[in-house]
Structures are given as structure tokens and as C-alpha cells.
XYZ file of C-alpha atoms in Angstrom:
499
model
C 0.000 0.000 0.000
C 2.430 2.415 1.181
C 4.739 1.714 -2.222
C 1.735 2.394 -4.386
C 1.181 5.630 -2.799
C 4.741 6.755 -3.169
C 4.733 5.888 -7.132
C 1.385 7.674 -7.065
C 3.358 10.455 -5.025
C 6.053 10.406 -7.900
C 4.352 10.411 -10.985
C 2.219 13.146 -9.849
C 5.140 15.101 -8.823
C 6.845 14.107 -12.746
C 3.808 15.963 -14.126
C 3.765 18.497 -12.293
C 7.602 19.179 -12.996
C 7.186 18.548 -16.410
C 4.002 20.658 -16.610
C 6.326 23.316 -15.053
C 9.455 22.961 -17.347
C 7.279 23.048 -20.310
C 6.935 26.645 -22.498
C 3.392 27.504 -23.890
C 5.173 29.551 -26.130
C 8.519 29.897 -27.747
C 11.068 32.951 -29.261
C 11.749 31.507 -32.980
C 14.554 32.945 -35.279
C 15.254 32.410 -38.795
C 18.473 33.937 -40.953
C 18.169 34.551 -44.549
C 21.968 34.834 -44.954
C 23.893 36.303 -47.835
C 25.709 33.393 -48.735
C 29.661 33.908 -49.491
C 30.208 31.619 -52.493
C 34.378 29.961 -53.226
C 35.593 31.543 -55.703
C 35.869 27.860 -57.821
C 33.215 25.303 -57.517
C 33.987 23.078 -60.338
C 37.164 22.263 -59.279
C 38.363 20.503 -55.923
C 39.952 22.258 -53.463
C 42.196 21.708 -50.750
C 40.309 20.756 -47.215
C 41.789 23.905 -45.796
C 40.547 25.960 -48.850
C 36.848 24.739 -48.169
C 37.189 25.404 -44.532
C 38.133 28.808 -45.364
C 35.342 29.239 -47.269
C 32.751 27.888 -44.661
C 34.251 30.031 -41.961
C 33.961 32.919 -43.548
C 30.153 32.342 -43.273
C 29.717 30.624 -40.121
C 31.781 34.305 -38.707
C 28.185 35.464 -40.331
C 25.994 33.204 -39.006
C 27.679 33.209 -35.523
C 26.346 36.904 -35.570
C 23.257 36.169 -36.235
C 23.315 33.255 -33.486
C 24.543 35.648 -31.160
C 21.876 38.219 -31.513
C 19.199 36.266 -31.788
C 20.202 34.624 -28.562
C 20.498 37.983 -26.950
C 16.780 39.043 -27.654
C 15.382 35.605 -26.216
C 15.273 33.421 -29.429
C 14.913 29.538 -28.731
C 16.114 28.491 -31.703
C 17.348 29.775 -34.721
C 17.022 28.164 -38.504
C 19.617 29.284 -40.787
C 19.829 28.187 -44.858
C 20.328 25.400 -47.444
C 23.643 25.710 -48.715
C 24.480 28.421 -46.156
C 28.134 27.564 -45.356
C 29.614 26.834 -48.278
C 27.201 27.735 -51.604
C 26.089 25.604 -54.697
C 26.887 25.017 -58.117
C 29.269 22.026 -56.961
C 30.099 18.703 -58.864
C 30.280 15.431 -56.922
C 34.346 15.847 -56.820
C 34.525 19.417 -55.973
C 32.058 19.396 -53.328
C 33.655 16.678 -51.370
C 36.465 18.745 -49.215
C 33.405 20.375 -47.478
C 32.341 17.456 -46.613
C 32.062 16.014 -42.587
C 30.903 12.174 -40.841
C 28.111 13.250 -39.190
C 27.061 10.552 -37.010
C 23.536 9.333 -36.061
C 22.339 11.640 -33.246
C 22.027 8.178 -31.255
C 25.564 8.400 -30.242
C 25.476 11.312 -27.702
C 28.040 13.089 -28.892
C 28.440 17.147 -27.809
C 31.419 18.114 -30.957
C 32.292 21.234 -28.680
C 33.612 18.621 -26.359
C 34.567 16.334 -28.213
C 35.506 17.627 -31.878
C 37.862 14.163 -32.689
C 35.836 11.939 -31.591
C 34.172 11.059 -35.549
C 37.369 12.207 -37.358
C 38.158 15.791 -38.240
C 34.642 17.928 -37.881
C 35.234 21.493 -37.286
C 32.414 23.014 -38.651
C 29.928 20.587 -36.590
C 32.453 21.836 -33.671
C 31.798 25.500 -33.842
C 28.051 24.973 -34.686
C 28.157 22.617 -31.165
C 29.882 25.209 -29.446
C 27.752 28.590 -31.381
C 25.038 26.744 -29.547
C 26.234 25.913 -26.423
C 27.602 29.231 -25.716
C 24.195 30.889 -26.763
C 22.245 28.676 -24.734
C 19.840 28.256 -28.484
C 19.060 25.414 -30.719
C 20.785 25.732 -34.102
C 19.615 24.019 -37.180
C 22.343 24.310 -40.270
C 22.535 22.584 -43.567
C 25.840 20.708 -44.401
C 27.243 17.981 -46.334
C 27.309 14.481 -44.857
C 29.771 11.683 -46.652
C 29.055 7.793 -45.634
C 32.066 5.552 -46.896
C 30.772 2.162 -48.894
C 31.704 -0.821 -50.766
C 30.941 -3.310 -53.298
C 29.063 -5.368 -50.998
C 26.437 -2.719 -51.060
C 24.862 -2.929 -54.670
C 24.304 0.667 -54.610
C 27.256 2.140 -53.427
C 28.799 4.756 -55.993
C 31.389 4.258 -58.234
C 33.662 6.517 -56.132
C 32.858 4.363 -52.675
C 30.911 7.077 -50.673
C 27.518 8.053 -50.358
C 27.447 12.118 -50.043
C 24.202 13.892 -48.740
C 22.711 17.218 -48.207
C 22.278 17.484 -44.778
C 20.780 18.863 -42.461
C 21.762 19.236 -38.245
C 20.418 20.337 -35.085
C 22.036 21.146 -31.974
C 20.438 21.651 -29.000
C 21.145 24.400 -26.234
C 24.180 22.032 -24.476
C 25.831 21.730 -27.867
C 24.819 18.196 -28.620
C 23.396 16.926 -32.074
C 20.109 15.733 -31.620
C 18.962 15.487 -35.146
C 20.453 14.439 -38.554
C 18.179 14.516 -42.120
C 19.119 13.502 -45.370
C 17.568 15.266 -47.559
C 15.316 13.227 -49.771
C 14.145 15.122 -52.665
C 17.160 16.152 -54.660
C 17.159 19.183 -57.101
C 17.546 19.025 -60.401
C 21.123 20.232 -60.229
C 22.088 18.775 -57.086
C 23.829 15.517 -58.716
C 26.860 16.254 -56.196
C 24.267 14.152 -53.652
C 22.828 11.050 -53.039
C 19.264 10.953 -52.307
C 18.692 8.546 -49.043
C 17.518 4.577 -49.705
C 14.601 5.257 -47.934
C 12.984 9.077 -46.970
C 13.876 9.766 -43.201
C 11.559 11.148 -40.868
C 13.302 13.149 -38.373
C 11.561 14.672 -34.946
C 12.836 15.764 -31.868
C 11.379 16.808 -28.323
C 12.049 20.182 -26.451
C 10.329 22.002 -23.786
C 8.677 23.803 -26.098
C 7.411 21.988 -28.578
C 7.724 18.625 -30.942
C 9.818 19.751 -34.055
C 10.295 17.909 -37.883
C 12.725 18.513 -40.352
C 12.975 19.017 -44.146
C 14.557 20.871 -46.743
C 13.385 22.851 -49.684
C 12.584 21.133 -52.828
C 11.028 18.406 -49.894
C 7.761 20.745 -49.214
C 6.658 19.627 -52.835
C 6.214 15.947 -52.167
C 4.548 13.597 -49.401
C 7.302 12.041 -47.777
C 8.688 13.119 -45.665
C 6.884 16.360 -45.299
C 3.271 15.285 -44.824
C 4.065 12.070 -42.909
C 6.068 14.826 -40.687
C 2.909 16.079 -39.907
C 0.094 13.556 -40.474
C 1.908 10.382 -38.613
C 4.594 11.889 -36.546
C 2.365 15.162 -35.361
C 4.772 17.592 -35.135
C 4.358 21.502 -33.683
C 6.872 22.994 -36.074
C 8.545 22.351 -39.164
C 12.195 23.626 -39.228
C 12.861 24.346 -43.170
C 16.427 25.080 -44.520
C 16.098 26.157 -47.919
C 17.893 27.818 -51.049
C 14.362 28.896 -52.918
C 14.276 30.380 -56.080
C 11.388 32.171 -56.208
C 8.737 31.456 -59.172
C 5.820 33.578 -60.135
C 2.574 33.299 -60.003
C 2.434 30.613 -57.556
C 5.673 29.510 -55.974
C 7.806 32.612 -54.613
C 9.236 31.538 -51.075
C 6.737 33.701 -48.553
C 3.648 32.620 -50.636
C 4.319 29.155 -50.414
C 5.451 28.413 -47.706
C 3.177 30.810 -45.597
C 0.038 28.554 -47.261
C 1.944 25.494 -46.594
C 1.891 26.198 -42.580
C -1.815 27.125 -43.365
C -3.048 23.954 -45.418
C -1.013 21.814 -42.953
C -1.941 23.427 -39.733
C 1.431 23.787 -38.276
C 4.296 26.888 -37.854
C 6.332 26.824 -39.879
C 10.317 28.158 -39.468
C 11.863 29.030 -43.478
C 15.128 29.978 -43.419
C 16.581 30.971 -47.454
C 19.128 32.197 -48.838
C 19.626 35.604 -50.081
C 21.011 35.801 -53.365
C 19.011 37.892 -55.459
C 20.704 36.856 -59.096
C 19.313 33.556 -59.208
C 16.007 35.336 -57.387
C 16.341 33.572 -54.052
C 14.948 35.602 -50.777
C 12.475 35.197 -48.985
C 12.365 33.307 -45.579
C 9.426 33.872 -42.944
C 8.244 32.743 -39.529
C 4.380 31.271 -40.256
C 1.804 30.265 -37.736
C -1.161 28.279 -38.806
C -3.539 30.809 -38.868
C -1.268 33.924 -40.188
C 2.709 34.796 -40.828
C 4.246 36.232 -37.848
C 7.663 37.774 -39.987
C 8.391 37.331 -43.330
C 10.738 39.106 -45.510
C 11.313 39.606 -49.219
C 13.916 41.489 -50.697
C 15.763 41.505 -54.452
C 17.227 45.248 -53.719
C 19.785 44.756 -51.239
C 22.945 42.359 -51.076
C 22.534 42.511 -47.037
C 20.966 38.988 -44.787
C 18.871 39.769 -42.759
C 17.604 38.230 -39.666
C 13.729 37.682 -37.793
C 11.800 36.817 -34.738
C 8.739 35.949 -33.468
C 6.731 34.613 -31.005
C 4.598 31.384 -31.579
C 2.599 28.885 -29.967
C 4.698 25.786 -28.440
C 1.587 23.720 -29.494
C -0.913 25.088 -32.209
C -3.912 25.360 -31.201
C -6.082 22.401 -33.259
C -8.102 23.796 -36.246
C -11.245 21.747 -37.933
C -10.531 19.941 -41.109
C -10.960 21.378 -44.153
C -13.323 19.971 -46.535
C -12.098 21.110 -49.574
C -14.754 20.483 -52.146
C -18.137 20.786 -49.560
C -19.038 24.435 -50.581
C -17.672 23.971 -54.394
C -19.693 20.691 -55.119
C -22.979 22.662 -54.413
C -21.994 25.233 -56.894
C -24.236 25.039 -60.357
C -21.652 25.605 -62.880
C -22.716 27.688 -66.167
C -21.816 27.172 -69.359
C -19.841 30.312 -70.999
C -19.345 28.870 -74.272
C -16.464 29.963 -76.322
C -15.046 32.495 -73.871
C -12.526 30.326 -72.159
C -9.262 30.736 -73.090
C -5.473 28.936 -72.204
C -2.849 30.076 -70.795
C 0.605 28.968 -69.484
C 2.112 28.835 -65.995
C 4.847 27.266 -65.140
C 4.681 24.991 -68.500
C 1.295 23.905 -67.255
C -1.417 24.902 -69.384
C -4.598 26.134 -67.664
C -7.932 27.223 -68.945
C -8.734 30.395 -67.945
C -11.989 32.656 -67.403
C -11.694 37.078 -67.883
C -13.024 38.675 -65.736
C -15.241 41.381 -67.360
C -16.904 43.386 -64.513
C -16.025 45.667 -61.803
C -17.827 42.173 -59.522
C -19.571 39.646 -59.898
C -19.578 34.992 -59.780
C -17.426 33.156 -61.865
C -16.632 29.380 -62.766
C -13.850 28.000 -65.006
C -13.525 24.108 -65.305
C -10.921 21.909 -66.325
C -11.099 17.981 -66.565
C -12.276 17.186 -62.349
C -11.597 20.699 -60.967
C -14.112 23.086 -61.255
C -12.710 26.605 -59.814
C -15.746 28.973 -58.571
C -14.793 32.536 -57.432
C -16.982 35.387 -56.378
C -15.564 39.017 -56.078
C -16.213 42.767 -56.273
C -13.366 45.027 -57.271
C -12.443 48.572 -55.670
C -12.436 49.803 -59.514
C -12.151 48.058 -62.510
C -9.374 49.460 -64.893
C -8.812 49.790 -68.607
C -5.030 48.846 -67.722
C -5.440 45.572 -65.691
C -6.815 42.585 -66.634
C -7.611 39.934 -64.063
C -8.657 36.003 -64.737
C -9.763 32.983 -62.856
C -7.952 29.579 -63.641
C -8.267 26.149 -63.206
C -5.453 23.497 -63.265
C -5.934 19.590 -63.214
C -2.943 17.679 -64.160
C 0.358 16.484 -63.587
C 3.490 18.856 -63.788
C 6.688 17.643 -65.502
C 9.028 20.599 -64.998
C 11.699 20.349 -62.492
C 9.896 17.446 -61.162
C 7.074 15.283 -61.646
C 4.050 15.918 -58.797
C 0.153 15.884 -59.967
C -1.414 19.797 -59.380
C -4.664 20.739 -58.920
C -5.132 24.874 -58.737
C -7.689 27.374 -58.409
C -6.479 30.896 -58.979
C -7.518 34.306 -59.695
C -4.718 36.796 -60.775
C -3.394 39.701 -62.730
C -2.425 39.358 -66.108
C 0.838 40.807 -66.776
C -0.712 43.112 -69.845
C -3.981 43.630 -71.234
C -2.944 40.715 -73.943
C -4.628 37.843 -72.486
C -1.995 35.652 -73.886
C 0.355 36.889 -70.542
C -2.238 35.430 -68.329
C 0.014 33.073 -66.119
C 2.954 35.382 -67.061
C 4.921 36.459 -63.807
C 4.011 39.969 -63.023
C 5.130 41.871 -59.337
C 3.133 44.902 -59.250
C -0.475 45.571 -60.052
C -3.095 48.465 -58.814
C -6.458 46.352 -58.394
C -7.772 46.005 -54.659
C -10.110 43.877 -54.246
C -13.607 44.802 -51.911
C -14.026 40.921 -51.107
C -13.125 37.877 -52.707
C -13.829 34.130 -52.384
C -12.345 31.289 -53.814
C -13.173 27.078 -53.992
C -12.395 24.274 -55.931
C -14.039 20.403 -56.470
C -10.653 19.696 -55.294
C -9.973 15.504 -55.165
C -7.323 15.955 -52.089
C -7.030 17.671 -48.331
C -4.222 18.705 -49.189
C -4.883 22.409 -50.609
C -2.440 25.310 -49.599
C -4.207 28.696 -49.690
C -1.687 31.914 -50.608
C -2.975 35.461 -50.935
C -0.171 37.580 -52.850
C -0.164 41.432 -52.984
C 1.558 43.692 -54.766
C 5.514 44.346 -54.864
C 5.415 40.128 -53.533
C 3.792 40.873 -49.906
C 1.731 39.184 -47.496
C -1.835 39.582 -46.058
C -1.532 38.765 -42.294
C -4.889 38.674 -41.311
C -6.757 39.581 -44.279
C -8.395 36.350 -45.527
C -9.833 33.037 -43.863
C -10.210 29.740 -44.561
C -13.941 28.363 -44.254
C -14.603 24.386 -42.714
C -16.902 24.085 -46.187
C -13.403 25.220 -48.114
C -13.384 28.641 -49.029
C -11.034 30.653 -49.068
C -12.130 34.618 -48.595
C -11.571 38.326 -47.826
C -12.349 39.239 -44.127
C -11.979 42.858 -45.427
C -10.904 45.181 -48.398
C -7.106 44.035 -49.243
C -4.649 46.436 -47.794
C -2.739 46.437 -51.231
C -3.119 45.714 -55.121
C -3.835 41.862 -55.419
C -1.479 39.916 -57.840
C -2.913 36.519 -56.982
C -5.260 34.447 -54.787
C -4.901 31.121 -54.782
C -5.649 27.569 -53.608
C -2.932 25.174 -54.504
C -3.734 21.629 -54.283
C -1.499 18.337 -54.469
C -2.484 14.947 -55.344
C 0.770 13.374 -53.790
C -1.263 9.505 -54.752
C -1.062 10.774 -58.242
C 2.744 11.440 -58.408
C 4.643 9.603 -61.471
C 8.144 9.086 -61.540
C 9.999 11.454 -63.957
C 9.092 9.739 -67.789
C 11.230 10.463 -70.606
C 8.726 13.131 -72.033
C 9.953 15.072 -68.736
C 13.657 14.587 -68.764
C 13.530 15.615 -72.158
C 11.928 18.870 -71.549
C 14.078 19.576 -68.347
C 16.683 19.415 -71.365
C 15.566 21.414 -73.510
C 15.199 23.891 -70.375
C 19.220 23.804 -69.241
């Protein structure tokens, strides 16, 4: 009797101390860092060369570290390709290379730096975060040595990955990913046998881990979220940023929304190959974002955001749009290309009014009223419904309404940055055949709406008020992940023709 009442005694008292040590809400940080690239990529360097190199922008990133730290941050995401660039071959990348070890091993590298070989830039990340009291999260390159047993080892006897770390506020690793989905131009890595699903436990929060091109598929990002239930997604990325539909803030601020989780997006800022853009996203809204092809400078954010989000209903995606009666409009449908996907597309003609556009299962319904409806803007509604074989293979379905870049409705689907339409109300749904819809609201000059629109149980997306700037796009963006194909030939031979 008395023994049961003491383990009674001492699980209560675990809860309560666990209740107690536990954060309702967290300080997050994210770095979009001006990358410093090696002056040759195509040719190996020397180890010391490399390490150089990734000094030079760890020096950066240590300043970000340390400031965030100083104004309360938890934990701080920083980018794809952050400490030591792209544009590598297999050979050329390799001196930048480290052994990083499963996580399982308890290892702290700012104690122990030799312990898996020579690994100094996992032993100043170990000790940037153990002197800052923060989590880090970095992208670097992992190499796995092989042989001939294994029928898929490379030719060269190494497997090399894009990889991404974690170290907690003690300095120890407590998470390794590999990232799955590869880049076209990222044949310097090997894509993992099987996709990793990576989640660790803190005091404030459960967190996954992915990186960029990864947000596009199903595994591992929705498994992340649907099997392993996750708070937050920490997302290293390098994101070049492609208009109408998939700049970096737009996407990945829907993604949090569609998915119901915040969302951490850390990029790179190199505005010649159009990459910026990195945010801090909360289910319901962004909390920081930033966007910016004018200056050469990183730049760093914080917010605050809920340890666990709070629950939202499921969406029913198609409820409201499947009781829509859709009317014929003849021979005033036109096509129009975005993103070498060819939607049919709907003007629109009036200052307000309803609106339905159809193609093959989706039918796209949009109501709206314009502020003014201008001789020098043109607007349409679109409907996609098909499988997209650029830079990837991943089956689409998308309802949008946005700006055409001229009054020529052949640039509908064009990208376009500025327009001068507001928009009184709007509101958008699809006969979507997935729950898996990600609804972005774009305005002018490539900002946000925080707070602007809602998305309805029935699966609507609408205005809450009169946008606060010109509208260049309103979207919902929906993925059939069971109706992925691998890449076919027709594919690879148009990502040629592309190069």
C-alpha cells in the first residue's frame, strides 16, 4: 500500500515538474543569410581551402546566433547551402564534406571535436550553440564511406548527402536529415535509400525537419505532420522564387496554413538567381516574413509562436464547391501557361460579380467585387488539373484568380510583381480531389496579407476585409501526392531542352 502511494506520489510530482518545465510559447529565429560563395566550384579544393570558405560564413551566421540569442530566441534556422554555396560537382564538393554521425551516439562536438574524425564546422556549430544557450539548425554535407558489398554504393565508394543538423542548447546533435528530394542540379548528392523522418522533443514543442525542394512531395513532409504530429517544421532552404504561384513567402506561408502547423523558413539571399524570402508562419497567419531583391545585405527575424498550435477543424475542400451550379460560358474560355502547365482560364469582365472556369475534375468557382475596374489591368480565374513535368514530376490541382501581366490575355500566367487592383471581397473554392490544398494570398511588390483572408470548414477561401494592397494573386494550390509519377522520358527531355 504504502509503495503504491509513493509511485502515485512520484508520478504526480513528474507531471507536475514537467508541466512546469514546459513553455506555452517559444522565441523563434530564422536567418536569410547572404551566402559567401568559393571563388571555384567546379574544381576541388584543398580541405583547408573549403574550410576557409565555410568560416567565412559561419563568422556570419555566428552573428546572427549571437543576436538572436540575446533578444530571447529559442532556436534559430539558418539556410540550405548556407556555409559553403552551390553550383558544386560530386568531386569538388567533397572537401566540405564532414561524418556526421547518427544523433544516437550522444556526442556534444564542442567537447569532443575528434571523436568522428576531423569535424570542425559541426564543432563550432556545437559550441555557437552551447555558448548561446539556443538550438541551431544548419545545412551541411554528410559523406558515408561504402563498398561493393552494397549494390548501390557509388562508383567513387561514398555516399554524399545534403544534410541537415540540429544542436540543442548544451551543444549536442540531436537530429540528422538527409535530404530526400534532390534538385535538379544537385547531382553532387545522393538521395537517401529510404525518406527519413526526423523529430525531436524540447520544452517547447515537438519539431520535424525538411529541406526545400522536400515541401513539394509527401514524404517526408506530410508524414512529418500527419503520422509523426509535429508543432513545427524547421525548413532550410535555397528557394528560387517562381511567379505566379511559388515565390518563397507565398508558399510556404500557405503550406503552414493547409497543414496546420508553424512553420520556421530559413533561405538564402542571393538575389541573381532570385532567391529571398524566408518567414516565420503560424497556422492561422505569418508572424515575420521578408522579401527582398534590392539589397545584397541577410537579414535576420523573430517571433513569437505557440509551443503547441492550437487544433483547427478539417478542411473539406470540395463541400461548398460541389454545391456550386456551374454555367456554361461557351467559347469564352481561353489557355494560358504557368509554369509549363497549361490552364484554362476565365476574364473577368466586370467591376464584380460569380465566376466558374472548369478543367477535366476541378471546377474553380470565385466570387468578387473590385475597388475599380481598370482599362489597364486585366484579371482572370484559372483552373489546373494535371500532372506537372518541370523540375519534377508531382500531380497539381489549382484554383487561382490573378493579374495578367498586360492587357494581352496571352500573358495570363505570365509572372508579373506589381499591379493596382484592390479587391472589396473575394472568395475562392475548388471540387478539389485531395485535403491537401495550400491557400496563398499575394499582394503587390510580392507581400503578405496577415490577417486579411480566412479559410472556411466548407473550403473557401475569402476576404475578411478590403485588401490592404493591389492583389497579384489568390490562390488555392492543391497536391495529389497519390497521383505522383516518376519522372518519364517526355519530362527529362523537356528539363533538357530547359538547361
Amino acid at each position: 500500500m504504502i509503495m503504491s502511494q509513493l509511485l502515485n506520489y512520484v508520478a504526480v510530482l513528474f507531471f507536475c515538474v514537467s508541466r512546469a518545465s514546459s513553455l506555452d510559447t517559444f522565441i523563434a529565429a530564422v536567418y536569410e543569410h547572404a551566402v559567401i560563395l568559393p571563388n571555384a566550384t567546379l574544381v576541388p579544393v584543398s580541405p583547408e581551402e573549403a574550410l576557409a570558405v565555410m568560416n567565412r560564413n559561419l563568422d556570419l551566421l555566428e552573428g546572427a546566433v549571437t543576436s538572436a540569442s540575446k533578444q530571447g530566441a529559442h532556436i534559430i534556422v539558418t539556410p540550405e547551402d548556407g556555409i559553403y554555396g552551390f553550383n558544386f560537382t560530386r568531386e569538388s564538393i567533397y572537401p566540405y564534406l564532414e561524418d556526421i554521425p547518427d544523433p544516437q551516439v550522444n556526442w556534444i562536438p564542442c567537447n569532443n571535436p575528434d571523436r568522428f574524425g576531423h569535424t570542425p564546422v559541426q564543432q563550432r556549430l556545437s559550441c555557437l550553440a552551447k555558448d548561446n544557450s539556443i538550438y541551431i539548425v544548419a545545412n551541411i554535407g554528410d559523406k558515408k564511406s561504402c563498398n561493393a558489398s552494397d549494390p548501390q554504393c557509388p562508383p567513387d565508394g561514398r555516399y554524399q548527402y545534403n544534410t541537415d543538423v540540429v544542436f540543442d542548447t548544451k551543444g549536442k546533435l540531436v537530429a540528422r536529415y538527409h535530404k530526400q528530394n534532390l534538385f535538379l542540379n544537385e547531382d553532387q548528392f545522393n538521395a537517401p535509400k529510404e525518406p527519413e523522418v526526423v523529430t525531436f522533443n524540447t520544452t517547447f514543442g515537438k519539431f520535424g525537419i525538411f529541406t526545400c525542394f522536400d515541401i513539394l512531395f509527401h514524404d517526408p513532409a506530410v508524414t512529418l505532420v500527419r503520422d509523426s504530429r509535429v508543432d513545427t517544421i524547421l525548413f532550410p532552404t535555397a528557394w528560387m522564387n517562381v511567379l505566379p504561384h511559388l515565390s518563397a513567402i507565398e508558399f510556404h506561408s500557405a503550406w503552414a496554413m493547409g497543414m496546420r502547423v508553424n512553420f520556421l523558413a530559413s533561405n538564402l539571399h542571393y538575389p541573381l538567381k532570385k532567391m529571398t524570402g524566408s518567414g516565420i508562419y503560424a497556422p492561422d497567419s505569418p508572424r515575420a516574413f521578408h522579401y527582398d531583391m534590392k539589397t545584397e545585405e541577410g537579414k535576420l527575424l523573430l517571433a513569437q509562436l505557440d509551443s503547441h498550435p492550437h487544433p483547427t477543424p478539417v478542411v473539406n475542400w470540395t463541400s461548398y464547391a460541389s454545391g456550386v451550379e456551374a454555367h456554361s460560358v461557351g467559347n469564352q474560355e481561353f489557355t494560358g501557361i504557368i509554369f509549363f502547365d497549361e490552364f484554362t482560364f476565365l476574364e473577368l469582365k466586370e467591376i464584380g460579380g460569380n465566376y466558374t472556369v472548369c478543367q477535366r475534375d476541378l471546377c474553380c468557382h470565385l466570387s468578387y467585387k473590385m475597388s475599380e475596374k481598370r482599362s489597364d489591368e486585366v484579371y482572370a480565374l484559372g483552373a489546373f488539373d494535371g500532372l506537372h513535368t518541370v523540375e519534377g514530376s508531382y500531380y497539381l490541382q489549382i484554383c487561382t484568380l490573378l493579374k495578367c501581366k498586360t492587357t494581352d490575355l496571352h500573358t495570363c500566367g505570365d509572372s508579373v510583381e506589381t499591379a493596382s487592383t484592390r479587391f472589396e471581397m473575394f472568395s475562392l473554392s475548388g471540387t478539389f480531389g485531395t485535403q491537401y490544398v495550400f491557400p496563398e494570398v499575394l499582394l503587390s511588390e510580392i507581400q503578405l496579407a496577415p490577417g486579411e483572408f480566412q479559410v472556411s470548414n466548407d473550403g473557401r477561401l475569402f476576404s475578411l476585409k478590403p485588401t490592404s494592397g493591389p492583389v497579384l494573386t489568390v490562390t488555392l494550390f492543391g497536391r495529389l501526392y497519390e497521383k505522383d509519377s516518376a519522372p518519364n522520358t517526355l519530362s527529362d527531355l523537356t528539363t533538357q531542352a530547359l538547361r
